[in-house]
mmCIF file of N, CA and C in Angstrom:
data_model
loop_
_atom_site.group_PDB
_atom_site.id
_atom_site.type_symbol
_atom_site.label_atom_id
_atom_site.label_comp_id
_atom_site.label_asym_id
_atom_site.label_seq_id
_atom_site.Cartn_x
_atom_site.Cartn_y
_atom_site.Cartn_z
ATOM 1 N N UNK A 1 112.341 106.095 111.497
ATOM 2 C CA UNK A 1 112.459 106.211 110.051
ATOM 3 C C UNK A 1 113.297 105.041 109.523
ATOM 4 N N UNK A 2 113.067 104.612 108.062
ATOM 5 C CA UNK A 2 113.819 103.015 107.634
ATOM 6 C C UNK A 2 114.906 103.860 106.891
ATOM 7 N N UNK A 3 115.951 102.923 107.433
ATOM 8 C CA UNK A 3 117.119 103.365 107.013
ATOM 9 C C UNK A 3 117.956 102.519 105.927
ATOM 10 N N UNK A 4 119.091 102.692 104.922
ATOM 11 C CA UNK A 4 119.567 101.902 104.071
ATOM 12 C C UNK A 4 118.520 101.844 103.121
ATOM 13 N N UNK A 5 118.565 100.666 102.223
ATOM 14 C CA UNK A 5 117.954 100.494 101.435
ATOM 15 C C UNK A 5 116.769 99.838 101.820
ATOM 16 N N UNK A 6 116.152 99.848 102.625
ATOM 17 C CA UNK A 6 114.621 99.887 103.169
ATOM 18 C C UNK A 6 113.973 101.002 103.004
ATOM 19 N N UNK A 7 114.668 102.035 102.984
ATOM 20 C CA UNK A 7 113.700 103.557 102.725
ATOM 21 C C UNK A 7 113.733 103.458 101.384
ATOM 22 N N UNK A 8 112.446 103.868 101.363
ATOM 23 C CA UNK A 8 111.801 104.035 100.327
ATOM 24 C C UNK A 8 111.777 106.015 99.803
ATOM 25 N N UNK A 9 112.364 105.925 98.972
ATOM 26 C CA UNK A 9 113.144 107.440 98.223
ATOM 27 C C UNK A 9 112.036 108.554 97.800
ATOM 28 N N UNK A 10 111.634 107.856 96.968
ATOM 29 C CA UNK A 10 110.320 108.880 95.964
ATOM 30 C C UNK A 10 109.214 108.852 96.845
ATOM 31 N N UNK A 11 108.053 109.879 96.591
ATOM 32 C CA UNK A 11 106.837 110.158 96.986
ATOM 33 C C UNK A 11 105.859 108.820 96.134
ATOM 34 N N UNK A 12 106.404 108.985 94.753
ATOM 35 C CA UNK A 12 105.480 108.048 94.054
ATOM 36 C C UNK A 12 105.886 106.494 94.408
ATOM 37 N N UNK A 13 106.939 105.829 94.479
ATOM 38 C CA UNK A 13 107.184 104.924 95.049
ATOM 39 C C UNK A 13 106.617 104.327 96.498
ATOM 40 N N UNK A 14 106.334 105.440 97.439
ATOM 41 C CA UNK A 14 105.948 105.211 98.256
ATOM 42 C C UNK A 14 104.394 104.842 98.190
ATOM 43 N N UNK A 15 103.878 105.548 97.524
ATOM 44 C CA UNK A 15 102.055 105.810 97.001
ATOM 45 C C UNK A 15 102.347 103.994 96.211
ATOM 46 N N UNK A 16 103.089 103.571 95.527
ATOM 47 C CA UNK A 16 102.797 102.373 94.707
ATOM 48 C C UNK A 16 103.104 101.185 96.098
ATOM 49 N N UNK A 17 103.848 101.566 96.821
ATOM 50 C CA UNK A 17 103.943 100.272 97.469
ATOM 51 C C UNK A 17 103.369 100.450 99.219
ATOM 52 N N UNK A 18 102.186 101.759 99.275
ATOM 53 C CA UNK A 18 101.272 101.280 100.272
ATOM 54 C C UNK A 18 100.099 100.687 99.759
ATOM 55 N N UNK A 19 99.710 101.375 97.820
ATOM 56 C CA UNK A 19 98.387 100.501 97.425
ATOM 57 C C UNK A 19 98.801 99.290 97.400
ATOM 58 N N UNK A 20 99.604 98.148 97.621
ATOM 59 C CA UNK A 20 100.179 96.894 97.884
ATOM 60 C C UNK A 20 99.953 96.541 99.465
ATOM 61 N N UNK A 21 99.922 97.179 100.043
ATOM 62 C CA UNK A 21 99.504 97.236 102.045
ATOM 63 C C UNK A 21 100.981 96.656 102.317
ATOM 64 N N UNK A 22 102.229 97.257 101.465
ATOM 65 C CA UNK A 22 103.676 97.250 102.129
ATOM 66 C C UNK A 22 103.514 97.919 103.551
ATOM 67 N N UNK A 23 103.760 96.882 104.803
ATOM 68 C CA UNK A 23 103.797 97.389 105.692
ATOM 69 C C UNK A 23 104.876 98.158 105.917
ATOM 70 N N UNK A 24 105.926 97.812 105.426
ATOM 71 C CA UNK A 24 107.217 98.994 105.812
ATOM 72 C C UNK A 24 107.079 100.233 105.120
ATOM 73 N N UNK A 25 105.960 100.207 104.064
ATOM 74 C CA UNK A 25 105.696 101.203 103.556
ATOM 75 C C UNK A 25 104.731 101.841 104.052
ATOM 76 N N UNK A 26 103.948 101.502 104.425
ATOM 77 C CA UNK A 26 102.998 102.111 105.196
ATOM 78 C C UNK A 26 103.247 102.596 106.897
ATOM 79 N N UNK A 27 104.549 101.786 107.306
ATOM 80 C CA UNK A 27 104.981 102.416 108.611
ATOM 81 C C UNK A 27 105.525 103.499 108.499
ATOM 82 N N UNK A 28 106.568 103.939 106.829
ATOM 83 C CA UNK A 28 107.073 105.209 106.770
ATOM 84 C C UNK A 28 106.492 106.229 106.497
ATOM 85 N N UNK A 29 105.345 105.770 105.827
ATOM 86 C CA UNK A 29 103.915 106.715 105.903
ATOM 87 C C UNK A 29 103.870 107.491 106.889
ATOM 88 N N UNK A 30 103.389 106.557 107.758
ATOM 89 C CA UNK A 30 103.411 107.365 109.183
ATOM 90 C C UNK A 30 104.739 108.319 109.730
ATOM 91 N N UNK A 31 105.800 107.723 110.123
ATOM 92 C CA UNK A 31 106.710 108.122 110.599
ATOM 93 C C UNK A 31 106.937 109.547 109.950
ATOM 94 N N UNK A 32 106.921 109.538 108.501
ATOM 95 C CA UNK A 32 107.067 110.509 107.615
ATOM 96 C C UNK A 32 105.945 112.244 107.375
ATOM 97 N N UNK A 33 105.031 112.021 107.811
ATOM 98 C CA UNK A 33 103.993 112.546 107.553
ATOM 99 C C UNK A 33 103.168 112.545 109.121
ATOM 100 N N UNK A 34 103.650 112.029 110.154
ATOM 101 C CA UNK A 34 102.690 112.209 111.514
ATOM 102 C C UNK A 34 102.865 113.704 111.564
ATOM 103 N N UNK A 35 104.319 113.877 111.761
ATOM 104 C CA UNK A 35 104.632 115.447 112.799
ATOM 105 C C UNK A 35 103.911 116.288 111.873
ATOM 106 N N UNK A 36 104.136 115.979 111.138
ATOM 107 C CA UNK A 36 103.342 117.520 109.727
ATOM 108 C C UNK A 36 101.606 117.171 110.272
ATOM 109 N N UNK A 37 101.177 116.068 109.920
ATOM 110 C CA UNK A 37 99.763 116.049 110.201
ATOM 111 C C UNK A 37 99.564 116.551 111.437
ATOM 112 N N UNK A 38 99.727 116.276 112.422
ATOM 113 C CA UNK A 38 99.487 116.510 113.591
ATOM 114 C C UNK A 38 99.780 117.915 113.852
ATOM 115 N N UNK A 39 100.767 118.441 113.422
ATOM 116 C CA UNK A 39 100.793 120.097 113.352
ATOM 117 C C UNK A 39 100.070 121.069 112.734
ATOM 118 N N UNK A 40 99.330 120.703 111.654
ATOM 119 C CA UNK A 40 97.994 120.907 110.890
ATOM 120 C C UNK A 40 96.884 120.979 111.719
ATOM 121 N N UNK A 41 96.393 119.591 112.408
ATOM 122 C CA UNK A 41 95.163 119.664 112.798
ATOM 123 C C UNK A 41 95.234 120.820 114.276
ATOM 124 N N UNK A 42 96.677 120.439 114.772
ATOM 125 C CA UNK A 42 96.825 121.505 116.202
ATOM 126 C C UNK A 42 96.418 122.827 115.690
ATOM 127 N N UNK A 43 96.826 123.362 114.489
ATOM 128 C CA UNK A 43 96.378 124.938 114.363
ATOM 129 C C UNK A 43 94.933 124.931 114.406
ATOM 130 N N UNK A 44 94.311 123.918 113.654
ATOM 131 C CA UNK A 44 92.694 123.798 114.010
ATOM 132 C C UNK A 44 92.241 123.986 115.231
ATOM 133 N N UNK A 45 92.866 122.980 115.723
ATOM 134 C CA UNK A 45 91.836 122.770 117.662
ATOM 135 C C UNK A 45 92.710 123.167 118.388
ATOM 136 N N UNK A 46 93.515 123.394 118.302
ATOM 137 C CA UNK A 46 94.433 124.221 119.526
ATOM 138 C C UNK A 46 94.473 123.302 120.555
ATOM 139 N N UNK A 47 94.401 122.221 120.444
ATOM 140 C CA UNK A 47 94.770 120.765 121.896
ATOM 141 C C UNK A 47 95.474 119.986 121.118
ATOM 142 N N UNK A 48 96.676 119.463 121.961
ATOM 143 C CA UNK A 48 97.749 118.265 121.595
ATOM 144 C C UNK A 48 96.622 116.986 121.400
ATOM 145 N N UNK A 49 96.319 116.923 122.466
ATOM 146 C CA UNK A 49 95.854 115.564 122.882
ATOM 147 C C UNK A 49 94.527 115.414 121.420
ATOM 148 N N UNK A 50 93.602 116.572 121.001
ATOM 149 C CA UNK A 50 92.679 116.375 119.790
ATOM 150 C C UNK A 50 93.567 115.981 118.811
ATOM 151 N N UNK A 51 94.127 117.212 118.503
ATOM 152 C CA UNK A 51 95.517 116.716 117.288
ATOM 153 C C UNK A 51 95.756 115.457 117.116
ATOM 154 N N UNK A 52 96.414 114.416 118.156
ATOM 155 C CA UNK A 52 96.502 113.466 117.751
ATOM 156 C C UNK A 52 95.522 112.686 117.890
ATOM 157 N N UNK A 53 94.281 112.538 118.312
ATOM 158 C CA UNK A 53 93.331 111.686 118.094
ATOM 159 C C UNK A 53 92.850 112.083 116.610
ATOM 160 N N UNK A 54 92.817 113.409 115.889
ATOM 161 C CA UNK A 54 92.585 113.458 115.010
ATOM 162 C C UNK A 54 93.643 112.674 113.369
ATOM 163 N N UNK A 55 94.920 112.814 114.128
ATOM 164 C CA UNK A 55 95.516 112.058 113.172
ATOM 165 C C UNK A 55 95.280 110.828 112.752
ATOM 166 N N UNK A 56 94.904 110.449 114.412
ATOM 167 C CA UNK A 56 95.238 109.130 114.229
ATOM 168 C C UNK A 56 93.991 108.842 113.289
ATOM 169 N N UNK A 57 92.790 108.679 113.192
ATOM 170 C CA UNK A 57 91.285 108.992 112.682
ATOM 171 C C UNK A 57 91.991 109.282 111.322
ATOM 172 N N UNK A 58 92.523 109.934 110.920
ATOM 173 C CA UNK A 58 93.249 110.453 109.768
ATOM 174 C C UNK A 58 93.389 109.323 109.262
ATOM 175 N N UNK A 59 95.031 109.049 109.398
ATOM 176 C CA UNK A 59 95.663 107.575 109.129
ATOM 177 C C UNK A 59 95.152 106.807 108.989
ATOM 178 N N UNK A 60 93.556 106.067 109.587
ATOM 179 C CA UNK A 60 92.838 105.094 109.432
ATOM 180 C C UNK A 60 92.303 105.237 107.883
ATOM 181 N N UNK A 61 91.614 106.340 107.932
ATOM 182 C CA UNK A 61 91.062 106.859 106.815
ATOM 183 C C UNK A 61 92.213 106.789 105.175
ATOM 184 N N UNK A 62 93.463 107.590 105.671
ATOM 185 C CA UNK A 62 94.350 107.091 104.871
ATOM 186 C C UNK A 62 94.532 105.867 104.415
ATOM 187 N N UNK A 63 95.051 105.123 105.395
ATOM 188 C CA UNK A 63 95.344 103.683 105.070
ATOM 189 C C UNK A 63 93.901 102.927 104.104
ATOM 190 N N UNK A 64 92.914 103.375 104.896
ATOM 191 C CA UNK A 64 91.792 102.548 104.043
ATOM 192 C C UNK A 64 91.577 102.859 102.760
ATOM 193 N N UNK A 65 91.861 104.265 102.298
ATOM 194 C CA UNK A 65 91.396 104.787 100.627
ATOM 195 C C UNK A 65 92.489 105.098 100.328
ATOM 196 N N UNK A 66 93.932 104.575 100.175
ATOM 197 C CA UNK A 66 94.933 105.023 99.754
ATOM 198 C C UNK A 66 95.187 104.285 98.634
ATOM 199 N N UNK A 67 94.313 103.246 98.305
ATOM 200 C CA UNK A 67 94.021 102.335 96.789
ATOM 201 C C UNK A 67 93.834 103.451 95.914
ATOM 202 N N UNK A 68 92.299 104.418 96.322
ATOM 203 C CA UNK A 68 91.662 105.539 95.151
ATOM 204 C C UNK A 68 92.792 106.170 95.588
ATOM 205 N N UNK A 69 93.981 106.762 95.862
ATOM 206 C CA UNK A 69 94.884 107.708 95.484
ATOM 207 C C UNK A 69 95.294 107.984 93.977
ATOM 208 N N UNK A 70 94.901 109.584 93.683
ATOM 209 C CA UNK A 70 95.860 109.095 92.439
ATOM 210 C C UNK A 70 97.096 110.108 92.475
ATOM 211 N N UNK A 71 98.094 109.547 92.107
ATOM 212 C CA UNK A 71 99.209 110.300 91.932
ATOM 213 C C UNK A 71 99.565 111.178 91.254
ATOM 214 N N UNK A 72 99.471 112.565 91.410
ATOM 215 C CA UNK A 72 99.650 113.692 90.259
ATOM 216 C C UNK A 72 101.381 114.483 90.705
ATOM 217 N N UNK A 73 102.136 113.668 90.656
ATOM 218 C CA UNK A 73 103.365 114.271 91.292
ATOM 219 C C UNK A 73 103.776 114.532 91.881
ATOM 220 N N UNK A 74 105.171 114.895 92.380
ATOM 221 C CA UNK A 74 105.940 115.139 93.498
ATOM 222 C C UNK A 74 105.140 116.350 94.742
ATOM 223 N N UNK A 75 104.557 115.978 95.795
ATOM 224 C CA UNK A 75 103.511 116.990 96.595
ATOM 225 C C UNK A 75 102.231 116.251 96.921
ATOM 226 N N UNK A 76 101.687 115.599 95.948
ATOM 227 C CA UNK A 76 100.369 115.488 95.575
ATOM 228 C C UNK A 76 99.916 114.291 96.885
ATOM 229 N N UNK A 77 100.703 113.606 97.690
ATOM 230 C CA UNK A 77 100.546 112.636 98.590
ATOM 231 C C UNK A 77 99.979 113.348 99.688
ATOM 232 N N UNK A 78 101.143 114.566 99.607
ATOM 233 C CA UNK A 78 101.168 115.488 100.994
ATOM 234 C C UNK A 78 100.293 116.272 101.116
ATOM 235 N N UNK A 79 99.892 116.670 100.111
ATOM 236 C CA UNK A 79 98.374 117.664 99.913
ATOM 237 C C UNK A 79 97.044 116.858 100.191
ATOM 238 N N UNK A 80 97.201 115.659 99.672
ATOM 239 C CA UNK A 80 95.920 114.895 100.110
ATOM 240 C C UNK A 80 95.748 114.346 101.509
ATOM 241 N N UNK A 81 96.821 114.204 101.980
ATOM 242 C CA UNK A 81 96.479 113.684 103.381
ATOM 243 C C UNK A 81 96.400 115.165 104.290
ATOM 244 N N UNK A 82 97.342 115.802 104.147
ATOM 245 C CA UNK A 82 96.654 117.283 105.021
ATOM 246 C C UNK A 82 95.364 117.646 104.576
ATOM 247 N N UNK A 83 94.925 117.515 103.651
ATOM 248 C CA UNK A 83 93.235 117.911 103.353
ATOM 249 C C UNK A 83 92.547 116.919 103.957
ATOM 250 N N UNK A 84 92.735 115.930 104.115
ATOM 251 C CA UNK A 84 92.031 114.654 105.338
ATOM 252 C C UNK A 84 92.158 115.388 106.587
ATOM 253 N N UNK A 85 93.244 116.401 106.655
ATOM 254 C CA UNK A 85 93.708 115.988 108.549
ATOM 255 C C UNK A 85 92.837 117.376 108.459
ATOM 256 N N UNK A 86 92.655 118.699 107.857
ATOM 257 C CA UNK A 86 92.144 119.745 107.627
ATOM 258 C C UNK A 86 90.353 119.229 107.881
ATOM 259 N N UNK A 87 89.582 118.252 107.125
ATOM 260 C CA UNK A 87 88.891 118.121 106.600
ATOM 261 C C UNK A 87 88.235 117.505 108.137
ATOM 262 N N UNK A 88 88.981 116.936 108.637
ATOM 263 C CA UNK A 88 88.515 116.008 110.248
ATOM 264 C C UNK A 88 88.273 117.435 111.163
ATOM 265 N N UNK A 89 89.426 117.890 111.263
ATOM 266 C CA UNK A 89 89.483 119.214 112.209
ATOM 267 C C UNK A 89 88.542 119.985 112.371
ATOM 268 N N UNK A 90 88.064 120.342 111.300
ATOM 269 C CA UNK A 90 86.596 121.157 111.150
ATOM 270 C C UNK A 90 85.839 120.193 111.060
ATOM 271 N N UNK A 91 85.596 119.338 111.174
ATOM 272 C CA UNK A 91 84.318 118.413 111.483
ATOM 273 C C UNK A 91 84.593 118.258 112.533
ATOM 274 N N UNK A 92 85.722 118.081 113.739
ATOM 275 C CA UNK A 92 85.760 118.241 115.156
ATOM 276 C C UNK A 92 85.375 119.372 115.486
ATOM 277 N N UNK A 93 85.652 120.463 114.514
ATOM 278 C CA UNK A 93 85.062 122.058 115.182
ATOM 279 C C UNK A 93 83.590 121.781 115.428
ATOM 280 N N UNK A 94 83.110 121.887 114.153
ATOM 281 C CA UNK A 94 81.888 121.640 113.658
ATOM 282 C C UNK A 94 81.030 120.831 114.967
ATOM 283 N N UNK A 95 81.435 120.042 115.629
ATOM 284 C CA UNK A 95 80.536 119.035 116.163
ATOM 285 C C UNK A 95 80.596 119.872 117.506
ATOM 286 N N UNK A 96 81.827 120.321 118.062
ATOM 287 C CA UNK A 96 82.316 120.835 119.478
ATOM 288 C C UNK A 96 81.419 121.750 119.352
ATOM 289 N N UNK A 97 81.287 122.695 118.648
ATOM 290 C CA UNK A 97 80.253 124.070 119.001
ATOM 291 C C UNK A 97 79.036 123.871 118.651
ATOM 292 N N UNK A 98 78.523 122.942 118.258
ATOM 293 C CA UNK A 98 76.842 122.665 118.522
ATOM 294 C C UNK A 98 76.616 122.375 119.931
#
C-alpha cells in the first residue's frame, strides 16, 4: 500500500487519476481492492487458485474500461468492480458445467 503523500485518499480521486493510466494509481487499485475481489469470486467457485485467475481477468478488464467509469460517489468504484469479479465467476460457472 503507498504510503505518505503518495496515497491517494478519496475513492473519486483515485477513479480520476487511473482514467490518466497513473500507475501508482492504478497499483493502489490493486493493492486496495485485490483481497475484497478475490474473496468475492472464492464464494463463487469455491477454489483459491480460480479466484485468483479470475481476478486477475478482472483487473485486466478493469484497467482497460476504467476510462467509461462513471463516478456516482463514495462506493460506486467498489460496486463496479465486484460486479466484474461476480459477473466472470458465473461465466466460469457457466462454462465448467457444460
Amino acid at each position: 500500500m503507498l504510503f505518505g503523500r503518495n496515497k491517494i485518499n478519496t475513492e473519486k480521486e483515485l477513479v480520476t487519476r487511473c482514467k490518466k493510466h497513473d500507475k501508482k494509481a492504478l497499483e493502489q487499485l490493486y493493492k486496495d481492492y485485490g483481497a475484497l475481489l478475490k474473496g468475492v469470486s472464492y464464494r463463487y467457485v469455491l477454489d483459491k487458485t480460480t479466484a485468483e485467475d479470475i481476478v486477475h481477468e478482472g483487473y485486466i478488464k478493469i484497467f482497460g474500461s476504467i476510462q467509461f467509469f462513471e463516478y456516482n460517489g463514495e462506493g460506486s468504484l467498489k460496486a463496479w468492480m465486484t460486479r466484474i469479479i461476480i459477473n466472470l465467476s458465473i461465466d466460469y460457472l457457466k462454462i465448467k458445467n457444460k
